[in-house]
Amino acid sequence: MMTLRTGWLPIGALAMVLISILAFLYSRDRGHDTSAYFENAVIVRQLKQLDARWELDVMKSKMGINPNYDALVDPLRDLTQLQGLLRGRLTGERHQGAATLETVQGALKNAVSRKTRLIERFKSHNSILRNSLFFLPTAASDLRQESGPVGRATDAVLLDLLVYGQSPSSEGATEIETRLGALAAAGKSQSSKIQDDLDVFSSHVRAVLREQPLVNGLLRTIAQVPTTAHIDEIDRLLGDEESRIEARVQQDRQYLLIFAAALVGLFLYAAIKLLRSHAVINRVNRQLQEVNAGLERRVQERTQDLETANTSLTAIQAAVRNLLDNAEQGFLTIDRDLGIGAQSSAACETILGEAPAGRKIVELLCREMPSDQASAMQATLASLFLDSSDFMRELKLGLLPAAFGLGGKSIRAGYKMLGDSQLMLILTDVTETTRLAAQVERDRLRLEMVVLAFTESEAFTALVEEYRAFIGTELPALLRQIAEPGRVNELYRRLHTFKGLLAQFSFHRSPQRLHGFETALSDRTSWTAQAARQVFAPEQLQAEFQQDLDTIADILGADFLASDRRLSLSQDQLKTMKQVASQALASGRELSPSVRQLLRDLAALGGLDVKSALALHGRGATALAARLDKEVGPVAVEGDATSLDPQIYGPFLNSLVHVFRNAVDHGIETPERRLSAGKRVEGNIRCTVRQDDSGLKIGIEDDGCGVDREALEAQLTASGMPSSQAAEIPLDNMMFREGLSSRDGADEISGRGVGLAAVKAELDRLGGSVSVETGQGAGTRLCFHVPASPKLIGHNPACLEMIQ
Amino acid sequence: MILMVGLILKRSGNRGFVLATFIVVAVQGVAQPSLAARLDEPIVPLPATLHVNVARADIGRRMFHDVRLSADGKVSCASCHDTATSGADGRPHSFGFRGQATAVNAPTVFNAALNFVQFWNGRAASLEAQVDGVVQNPVEMGSKWNDVVAMATRDAFYRPALAAAYPDGVTKANIQNAIASYERTLITPNSRFDRYLLGDASAITAEEKKGYAKFKQYGCVACHQGVNVGGNMFQKFGVMDDYFARRGNPAKADLGRFLVTGDEDDKHVFKVPSLRNVALTAPYFHDASAPTLEAAVDVMFRYQLGRVASSQDKSEIIAFLRTLTGKVAGKP
């Protein structure tokens, strides 16, 4: 671009130069007006002509051709006028030799005025001369007439005068004077008239003599006046100048032409250059446009790529976010100034209770911490970022607390250093886990307690008795006597001992309470009975002890504790004893009622209680329900107490577990379904046991969704049975058929189609029957009828023997 | 001439044409008199008019009779050159500014336009120059041109009139030109002799014809010739004899042309006066020494011609001279 602009500069400069030259030449020549010259030339010619005519008229006057002198007067006026005109014109025009012209014009003027004067004098003398010359012949003839000799003398004079007139000379003049003198002398003798005439004649002759040379001289002088020369000079000057100017104009015209051509060429060149640059510009423009279009395309493509990348990134981000948010763990980052980063998982908000972004971590996390701990954590966190060695960092991270309590939740915190400038915190709500852990621990302890109670039952029972006695009598007595010296220590010792013993058996609450009592005791050294009674309330101990014991009762049964001491008996022993008892009863011997009762009790030992068995199944059912995220209330078992031969009825009763499992798995719906069906969320299973002479009736009912008959039919038709035939089969038949299940796939719990079939098998063995009542969405009720038979051992131990 | 005109026309255009025409007319118009019936007569009849600007002549007429041209406001041109009578005042010397006597006899204003110079000694080359001289002459008007111009500017007639007639209004040159324009109207054509010259043979009597013949024969016509019967040359007063010696009382004015040129040969040289209306312009000569035509003729014969003429010749000549009286605007 710069070259283009500078390329124009010389062109422009050259154009300016050419234009200025052209303008100069044109203006110079425009002023030149040839007509002015020609007019001037005309005037000059006129001057010359007038001058010439003037001289001619002078001649004419001399010769007498002009009758008067008017012709000699008028030229002067015209000459003056023309001269003035010329002068005015020449002064008005610009002439190179203006000074010279002025001089010549001045000279001309002088010459003209001189000529005028000369001509004036000529006129004067010429008239005298002519008069005299004209008169002399007359005078001579008059004299001739008057006197002969005088006349002859005058003639002679006349002759001489004529000669003189042709060529005046001084000799001629003197000679004529001599003759005149002679004539005068000769005339003296004549008459006065003749003398007068002679005088007149002589005076005229003398006049001629006088005037003739004057006139001749004047004529010569007039001729010599250089008016012509001056006029010619003016003419020449003007002509020269004109030709010079003409030549210059011609030259200028040539230059004008050349420069104009040059200018045109320059313009052409400039035009070509312009066109070329225009073409270049167009080309470049097009190229630019193409490039631009290409760039735009690329940009668009890139943008699209970016957009897709962005969307995928967003998707990834969303997925990651999803993952994080669904992780149920709080991930957040903190930076150097302990502010929480903008990105954190959703769980953080739940855990911390408010949106964490931008807040200070210590504010949110250490809310429920003692302030000294919080400031310590803050200091540690702050110093963490200042360290650069991984070892120091690891050390400090280890110092940070790992567990926080926030809003009733237990939060576990994990720390990870991300680079040098960020620390990642992983917060996990471990409330549930903790609770469960605590529960597990509790259960473990309970079980431990139970196991210990069972295995060391004698010691356990003894301890229970002892502690009961302590609470009942010893403690109140001690409390009453607390003020006495040494009682405090004794109380302390007893408490401590019981604590240890109870802890040994993994009692849960009591040792804790005893420990609390110990602490309270050690805090004060002197007690009053009243204060002690308040603090160490035996009722409290009793209540807690009972609670602890209840845990065992739940598992091992109430009887376990109820009896003071336990006795173990082997099966053979029992069998023998029962046999003996049965035999004794059957012998028919006379027995006392109490002995008969004893024998009956003995024979009934080891008998199955249906209710207990069902309760056991019920417990299993509730546990199963919990595992399946269904809610089933405690299974109510009511009815008659029974005692059945375990060997006979045991398998059947055991198989009833499947009924319960089915009830929970198939029958009881999920809480959502139950809720949408308008039922209570908690499912209900109820068992009834009736024993009469016809047999044993066991009823198990649930309020679930009922048996899905259609599903069973579908399975039958799928396996090949025609549907019409399948529709004929009664429900109880289908339910208890082997391999048939209302569920397509078996899971861990049920669905194989085997469970109820097993029940049926056992029932058949016993000769029993079952009836099914089911309603879609209402529930199912199964009624088992086990017939009364000699096998049914109520209070008849002898039957037992026969079957076996 | 025609060739020249053609050349000029071809080369130059309008301006040249006008100039050429002017030159042609000027030269032609001047080379020959406007009218000449008898080409060989030394006396030429007066033209009927000199073609002057009427407006300017009118201004000039008023100024000619305006006494405010003089310093004391008593003397106008007409005081000495009375147009009502003979164009002169008939007195040997005129009385100008403050009643001073002029040095010479006032010549007539009539036909003065045809004199080649003005004043007895020819010091004014034109009528304008003569006005110039008279206004400033301490004896004649004794005024200053500034005063005259101021007077004209103040005057209610002169100023607008001059402004109308002239492009540059009230100036000295314009005032002179106005008066001169008026004087150019004061020609007296149609004298009997002019009519005779123009072909009317019966315009003059036989005696007057004889007088004219004698006028020529004796050589009076040598000087008194031309359109104005004189007024176109200088001549010494006392060619054949010394007039001033005889007359005596030499005055400065007697030196004549010598006062203008300083040339010795120009001593006692005067402008040859016009003989038109000579019968009316007594006394004669610059010193008004000839109260009558007869006396003047005698002087002329003696000192200029050096001839002796009989009284009869002289009377015939005088009779001829009387025929030279022309008419001004119809009246003589």
PDB file of C-alpha atoms in Angstrom, chain A residues 651-667 700 702 706-708 712 731-743 749-765 768-774 780-784:
ATOM      1  CA  PRO A 651     -41.276 -82.248  59.664  1.00  0.00           C
ATOM      2  CA  PHE A 652     -44.730 -80.918  58.914  1.00  0.00           C
ATOM      3  CA  LEU A 653     -44.382 -78.074  61.287  1.00  0.00           C
ATOM      4  CA  ASN A 654     -40.964 -77.373  59.903  1.00  0.00           C
ATOM      5  CA  SER A 655     -42.316 -77.359  56.407  1.00  0.00           C
ATOM      6  CA  LEU A 656     -44.803 -74.681  57.360  1.00  0.00           C
ATOM      7  CA  VAL A 657     -41.839 -72.338  57.118  1.00  0.00           C
ATOM      8  CA  HIS A 658     -42.461 -72.271  53.375  1.00  0.00           C
ATOM      9  CA  VAL A 659     -45.974 -71.051  53.920  1.00  0.00           C
ATOM     10  CA  PHE A 660     -44.635 -68.152  55.892  1.00  0.00           C
ATOM     11  CA  ARG A 661     -41.923 -67.464  53.401  1.00  0.00           C
ATOM     12  CA  ASN A 662     -44.435 -67.554  50.571  1.00  0.00           C
ATOM     13  CA  ALA A 663     -46.734 -65.297  52.512  1.00  0.00           C
ATOM     14  CA  VAL A 664     -44.000 -62.759  52.873  1.00  0.00           C
ATOM     15  CA  ASP A 665     -42.501 -63.154  49.436  1.00  0.00           C
ATOM     16  CA  HIS A 666     -45.579 -63.545  47.271  1.00  0.00           C
ATOM     17  CA  GLY A 667     -48.377 -62.472  49.527  1.00  0.00           C
ATOM     18  CA  ILE A 700     -52.298 -69.155  58.576  1.00  0.00           C
ATOM     19  CA  ASP A 702     -52.094 -62.939  55.535  1.00  0.00           C
ATOM     20  CA  GLY A 706     -53.770 -63.119  47.228  1.00  0.00           C
ATOM     21  CA  VAL A 707     -52.736 -65.996  44.985  1.00  0.00           C
ATOM     22  CA  ASP A 708     -52.330 -65.145  41.362  1.00  0.00           C
ATOM     23  CA  LEU A 712     -50.216 -70.423  37.704  1.00  0.00           C
ATOM     24  CA  LEU A 731     -56.590 -73.706  43.197  1.00  0.00           C
ATOM     25  CA  ASP A 732     -55.302 -75.674  46.119  1.00  0.00           C
ATOM     26  CA  ASN A 733     -54.285 -78.384  43.736  1.00  0.00           C
ATOM     27  CA  MET A 734     -52.370 -75.949  41.593  1.00  0.00           C
ATOM     28  CA  MET A 735     -50.779 -74.151  44.453  1.00  0.00           C
ATOM     29  CA  PHE A 736     -49.294 -77.165  46.006  1.00  0.00           C
ATOM     30  CA  ARG A 737     -48.245 -78.770  42.724  1.00  0.00           C
ATOM     31  CA  GLU A 738     -44.682 -79.474  42.310  1.00  0.00           C
ATOM     32  CA  GLY A 739     -42.704 -77.113  40.121  1.00  0.00           C
ATOM     33  CA  LEU A 740     -45.461 -74.550  39.798  1.00  0.00           C
ATOM     34  CA  SER A 741     -44.978 -71.083  40.915  1.00  0.00           C
ATOM     35  CA  SER A 742     -46.701 -67.850  40.316  1.00  0.00           C
ATOM     36  CA  ARG A 743     -43.344 -66.369  39.740  1.00  0.00           C
ATOM     37  CA  ILE A 749     -36.571 -66.882  48.936  1.00  0.00           C
ATOM     38  CA  SER A 750     -39.037 -68.733  46.829  1.00  0.00           C
ATOM     39  CA  GLY A 751     -40.342 -69.287  43.392  1.00  0.00           C
ATOM     40  CA  ARG A 752     -39.127 -72.685  42.581  1.00  0.00           C
ATOM     41  CA  GLY A 753     -42.536 -74.175  43.138  1.00  0.00           C
ATOM     42  CA  VAL A 754     -41.113 -76.527  45.685  1.00  0.00           C
ATOM     43  CA  GLY A 755     -41.914 -75.078  49.067  1.00  0.00           C
ATOM     44  CA  LEU A 756     -45.635 -75.588  49.181  1.00  0.00           C
ATOM     45  CA  ALA A 757     -45.208 -78.929  47.485  1.00  0.00           C
ATOM     46  CA  ALA A 758     -43.085 -80.016  50.428  1.00  0.00           C
ATOM     47  CA  VAL A 759     -45.766 -78.852  52.772  1.00  0.00           C
ATOM     48  CA  LYS A 760     -48.256 -80.850  50.837  1.00  0.00           C
ATOM     49  CA  ALA A 761     -46.086 -83.891  50.955  1.00  0.00           C
ATOM     50  CA  GLU A 762     -45.786 -83.740  54.679  1.00  0.00           C
ATOM     51  CA  LEU A 763     -49.452 -83.125  55.007  1.00  0.00           C
ATOM     52  CA  ASP A 764     -50.251 -86.120  52.922  1.00  0.00           C
ATOM     53  CA  ARG A 765     -47.999 -88.251  55.015  1.00  0.00           C
ATOM     54  CA  GLY A 768     -54.129 -84.115  56.524  1.00  0.00           C
ATOM     55  CA  SER A 769     -55.747 -81.663  54.184  1.00  0.00           C
ATOM     56  CA  VAL A 770     -55.513 -78.069  53.338  1.00  0.00           C
ATOM     57  CA  SER A 771     -57.986 -75.515  52.170  1.00  0.00           C
ATOM     58  CA  VAL A 772     -57.149 -72.262  50.493  1.00  0.00           C
ATOM     59  CA  GLU A 773     -59.122 -69.105  50.614  1.00  0.00           C
ATOM     60  CA  THR A 774     -57.758 -66.285  48.617  1.00  0.00           C
ATOM     61  CA  THR A 780     -54.777 -65.567  51.498  1.00  0.00           C
ATOM     62  CA  ARG A 781     -55.772 -67.949  54.162  1.00  0.00           C
ATOM     63  CA  LEU A 782     -54.469 -71.475  54.383  1.00  0.00           C
ATOM     64  CA  CYS A 783     -56.195 -73.912  56.652  1.00  0.00           C
ATOM     65  CA  PHE A 784     -54.372 -77.084  57.460  1.00  0.00           C
TER      66      PHE A 784
END
